Tab-separated table of C-alpha atoms in Angstrom:
chain	number	residue	atom	x	y	z
A	1	MET	CA	-0.043	0.169	-0.547
A	2	ASN	CA	1.159	3.151	-0.778
A	3	SER	CA	1.731	6.292	1.335
A	4	ARG	CA	-1.478	8.092	-0.801
A	5	GLY	CA	-3.501	5.276	0.625
A	6	ILE	CA	-2.266	5.152	3.679
A	7	ILE	CA	-3.125	9.042	4.506
A	8	TYR	CA	-7.458	7.920	2.883
A	9	CYS	CA	-7.638	5.561	5.027
A	10	SER	CA	-6.163	7.794	8.429
A	11	VAL	CA	-8.483	10.080	7.258
A	12	ILE	CA	-11.423	7.908	6.729
A	13	LEU	CA	-10.290	6.508	10.053
A	14	CYS	CA	-10.746	10.435	11.475
A	15	LEU	CA	-13.990	11.097	10.142
A	16	ILE	CA	-15.659	8.323	11.399
A	17	GLN	CA	-14.699	8.516	14.951
A	18	LEU	CA	-15.581	11.134	15.114
A	19	CYS	CA	-18.680	10.763	13.956
A	20	LEU	CA	-19.706	8.050	16.274
A	21	SER	CA	-18.162	10.355	19.233
A	22	SER	CA	-20.592	12.979	18.321
A	23	CYS	CA	-23.619	11.044	19.376
A	24	ALA	CA	-24.554	10.530	22.633
A	25	GLU	CA	-27.008	8.273	24.341
A	26	ASP	CA	-29.199	11.417	25.846
A	27	ASP	CA	-29.179	13.537	22.493
A	28	LEU	CA	-31.178	10.203	21.277
A	29	LYS	CA	-33.369	10.141	24.124
A	30	LYS	CA	-33.923	13.135	23.568
A	31	ALA	CA	-34.870	13.303	20.153
A	32	ALA	CA	-37.107	10.007	20.888
A	33	ARG	CA	-39.426	12.920	23.302
A	34	LEU	CA	-39.402	15.385	21.199
A	35	SER	CA	-41.137	13.250	17.807
A	36	LYS	CA	-43.748	11.475	20.773
A	37	LYS	CA	-44.428	15.007	21.493
A	38	VAL	CA	-45.261	16.414	18.950
A	39	ALA	CA	-46.870	13.606	17.375
A	40	LEU	CA	-50.670	15.242	14.938
A	41	ASN	CA	-52.625	13.471	12.313
A	42	VAL	CA	-53.461	15.789	9.974
A	43	ASP	CA	-56.617	15.346	7.885
A	44	ARG	CA	-56.524	17.766	4.355
A	45	THR	CA	-59.527	19.211	2.278
A	46	ILE	CA	-60.035	20.978	-0.190
A	47	LYS	CA	-62.324	23.300	-1.609
A	48	VAL	CA	-65.176	23.132	1.345
A	49	ASP	CA	-68.293	24.143	1.416
A	50	ILE	CA	-69.729	23.334	5.406
A	51	ILE	CA	-73.151	24.423	6.433
A	52	TYR	CA	-73.538	24.814	9.990
A	53	SER	CA	-77.016	24.493	11.840
A	54	ASP	CA	-78.932	24.530	14.551
A	55	SER	CA	-82.225	22.735	16.068
A	56	ALA	CA	-82.548	21.912	12.466
A	57	LYS	CA	-82.061	25.216	10.487
A	58	VAL	CA	-80.115	25.979	8.463
A	59	LYS	CA	-77.906	29.243	10.443
A	60	ALA	CA	-74.642	29.501	8.146
A	61	GLN	CA	-72.774	27.982	5.675
A	62	GLY	CA	-69.260	28.193	5.547
A	63	PHE	CA	-66.566	28.312	2.385
A	64	ALA	CA	-62.697	27.765	2.763
A	65	PRO	CA	-59.936	26.814	0.292
A	66	VAL	CA	-58.230	24.315	2.529
A	67	LEU	CA	-59.306	22.972	6.072
A	68	ASP	CA	-56.607	20.118	7.745
A	69	LYS	CA	-58.311	18.181	10.485
A	70	VAL	CA	-55.816	17.493	13.352
A	71	THR	CA	-55.663	15.380	15.874
A	72	PRO	CA	-52.699	15.926	17.668
A	73	ALA	CA	-51.286	13.180	20.606
A	74	ASN	CA	-53.065	14.705	23.102
A	75	GLY	CA	-56.446	14.280	21.628
A	76	ALA	CA	-57.046	18.230	21.515
A	77	VAL	CA	-58.675	18.109	17.475
A	78	TYR	CA	-58.969	21.027	16.219
A	79	GLN	CA	-59.736	22.029	12.624
A	80	GLU	CA	-57.648	24.705	10.519
A	81	MET	CA	-58.436	26.874	7.623
A	82	PRO	CA	-54.699	28.628	6.712
A	83	LYS	CA	-56.117	29.537	3.121
A	84	GLY	CA	-58.519	31.579	4.524
A	85	VAL	CA	-62.356	31.463	4.987
A	86	LYS	CA	-65.872	33.333	4.070
A	87	ILE	CA	-68.977	32.237	6.480
A	88	ASN	CA	-71.350	33.392	5.355
A	89	PHE	CA	-74.689	34.461	7.757
A	90	ILE	CA	-78.456	33.032	6.670
A	91	ASP	CA	-81.629	34.202	8.248
A	92	GLU	CA	-85.057	32.130	8.425
A	93	GLN	CA	-85.698	33.118	4.752
A	94	MET	CA	-82.439	30.974	3.567
A	95	LYS	CA	-81.600	34.898	2.675
A	96	ILE	CA	-77.278	36.291	3.588
A	97	LYS	CA	-77.510	39.125	6.564
A	98	GLY	CA	-73.865	39.308	7.064
A	99	SER	CA	-70.488	37.491	7.028
A	100	ILE	CA	-67.551	37.668	8.077
A	101	THR	CA	-63.652	36.378	6.040
A	102	SER	CA	-60.240	36.130	7.196
A	103	ASP	CA	-57.451	35.174	6.444
A	104	TYR	CA	-57.134	32.269	8.650
A	105	ALA	CA	-59.236	30.283	11.084
A	106	ILE	CA	-58.942	27.725	13.743
A	107	MET	CA	-61.703	25.495	15.706
A	108	ARG	CA	-61.479	23.894	18.459
A	109	ASP	CA	-63.618	21.292	19.218
A	110	THR	CA	-63.408	21.251	22.901
A	111	GLU	CA	-63.414	24.215	24.038
A	112	LYS	CA	-65.879	25.250	21.342
A	113	THR	CA	-64.340	28.271	19.627
A	114	ALA	CA	-63.778	29.853	16.190
A	115	THR	CA	-60.355	32.322	16.274
A	116	PHE	CA	-59.736	33.937	12.929
A	117	ARG	CA	-57.024	35.986	11.982
A	118	ARG	CA	-55.674	38.532	9.546
A	119	ASN	CA	-57.454	40.427	7.723
A	120	VAL	CA	-60.961	40.019	9.235
A	121	ILE	CA	-64.118	41.495	7.970
A	122	VAL	CA	-67.825	41.248	9.927
A	123	VAL	CA	-70.507	42.467	7.551
A	124	ASN	CA	-74.413	42.832	7.968
A	125	GLU	CA	-76.981	45.323	7.333
A	126	LYS	CA	-76.007	47.568	9.951
A	127	LEU	CA	-72.648	47.584	10.271
A	128	THR	CA	-69.509	46.686	9.177
A	129	PHE	CA	-66.140	45.463	11.889
A	130	ASN	CA	-62.434	44.778	10.832
A	131	THR	CA	-60.011	43.784	12.942
A	132	GLU	CA	-56.595	41.713	13.086
A	133	GLU	CA	-58.625	39.094	15.492
A	134	LEU	CA	-62.355	37.866	15.914
A	135	VAL	CA	-62.872	35.006	18.391
A	136	TRP	CA	-66.179	33.383	18.338
A	137	ASP	CA	-67.140	31.188	21.636
A	138	GLN	CA	-69.907	29.488	20.933
A	139	ASN	CA	-71.065	28.296	24.467
A	140	LYS	CA	-71.536	32.048	24.833
A	141	LYS	CA	-72.888	33.021	21.617
A	142	MET	CA	-70.898	35.842	21.627
A	143	PHE	CA	-68.118	37.429	19.269
A	144	PHE	CA	-64.815	39.202	21.397
A	145	SER	CA	-61.923	41.503	19.843
A	146	PRO	CA	-59.121	42.982	21.310
A	147	SER	CA	-59.440	45.827	18.978
A	148	GLY	CA	-60.835	46.747	15.992
A	149	VAL	CA	-63.407	49.466	13.506
A	150	ILE	CA	-66.447	49.347	13.471
A	151	THR	CA	-68.287	51.693	10.154
A	152	LYS	CA	-72.001	52.126	10.035
A	153	ALA	CA	-73.974	53.199	7.525
A	154	ASP	CA	-74.364	56.691	8.330
A	155	GLY	CA	-70.974	57.238	8.281
A	156	THR	CA	-70.313	56.249	11.706
A	157	VAL	CA	-66.079	55.214	12.333
A	158	LEU	CA	-65.516	53.934	15.916
A	159	ASN	CA	-62.422	52.425	17.195
A	160	ALA	CA	-63.501	49.746	19.273
A	161	VAL	CA	-61.296	48.242	22.024
A	162	ASP	CA	-62.488	45.510	24.034
A	163	PHE	CA	-64.593	44.481	21.813
A	164	SER	CA	-67.481	41.922	22.142
A	165	ALA	CA	-70.547	41.173	19.910
A	166	THR	CA	-73.585	39.089	20.443
A	167	GLU	CA	-73.802	36.676	16.818
A	168	ASP	CA	-76.825	38.939	15.278
A	169	PHE	CA	-74.143	41.692	15.955
A	170	ASN	CA	-77.133	42.995	16.812
A	171	LEU	CA	-75.852	44.290	20.113
A	172	ILE	CA	-71.857	45.708	20.053
A	173	ASN	CA	-70.868	46.776	23.091
A	174	TRP	CA	-66.522	47.557	24.032
A	175	SER	CA	-64.940	49.770	27.014
A	176	ASN	CA	-62.663	51.693	24.941
A	177	GLY	CA	-63.146	53.831	21.824
A	178	ASN	CA	-62.597	57.390	20.402
A	179	GLY	CA	-64.911	58.200	16.748
A	180	GLU	CA	-66.503	60.178	14.713
A	181	THR	CA	-70.336	60.698	14.258
A	182	TYR	CA	-73.091	62.340	12.813
A	183	ILE	CA	-76.006	62.629	14.421
A	184	PRO	CA	-79.559	63.622	11.815
A	185	ASP	CA	-80.425	67.498	11.697
A	186	GLY	CA	-83.234	67.602	14.482
A	187	PHE	CA	-82.065	65.171	17.153
A	188	GLY	CA	-82.559	65.830	21.098
A	189	LYS	CA	-86.451	67.748	19.088
């Protein structure tokens, strides 16, 4: 064997020794524990059209380009709409009475909540509400948002903080806010 072959063999043996010595038993145990924590089962549906009903009456119809039903290892199932969602609210005559759109949404089954994020717009016959986050609590039948802008048909614009509203947006509340409103002629007469 020539000196060149001996050098190559020595270099290869050194590299193998270096690779083997960098693997510690503890690191492998940590990696195994981590892989157990992030085990997910994801079912993806494309072009989703969902009907929501209560007491056999259609209340809403939702559309999402992508719906991922995620079941983590701990069993807390949730549905994620990473490419956005649009939900139309339906009245008793099956006409659209309002809508919510957002660029992202997540529905948590165990908590019975839906969180809408990024470019959230709520529209009904009385107002338009823009925010970056809106949470629907199905148990309380209420919507909540840390802040947002309310625009009414008469031109009123309000910046609302700690916003809450009933499911139909007929009753809205906020704790702090400012804005501009228009008072009709003859108000208070």
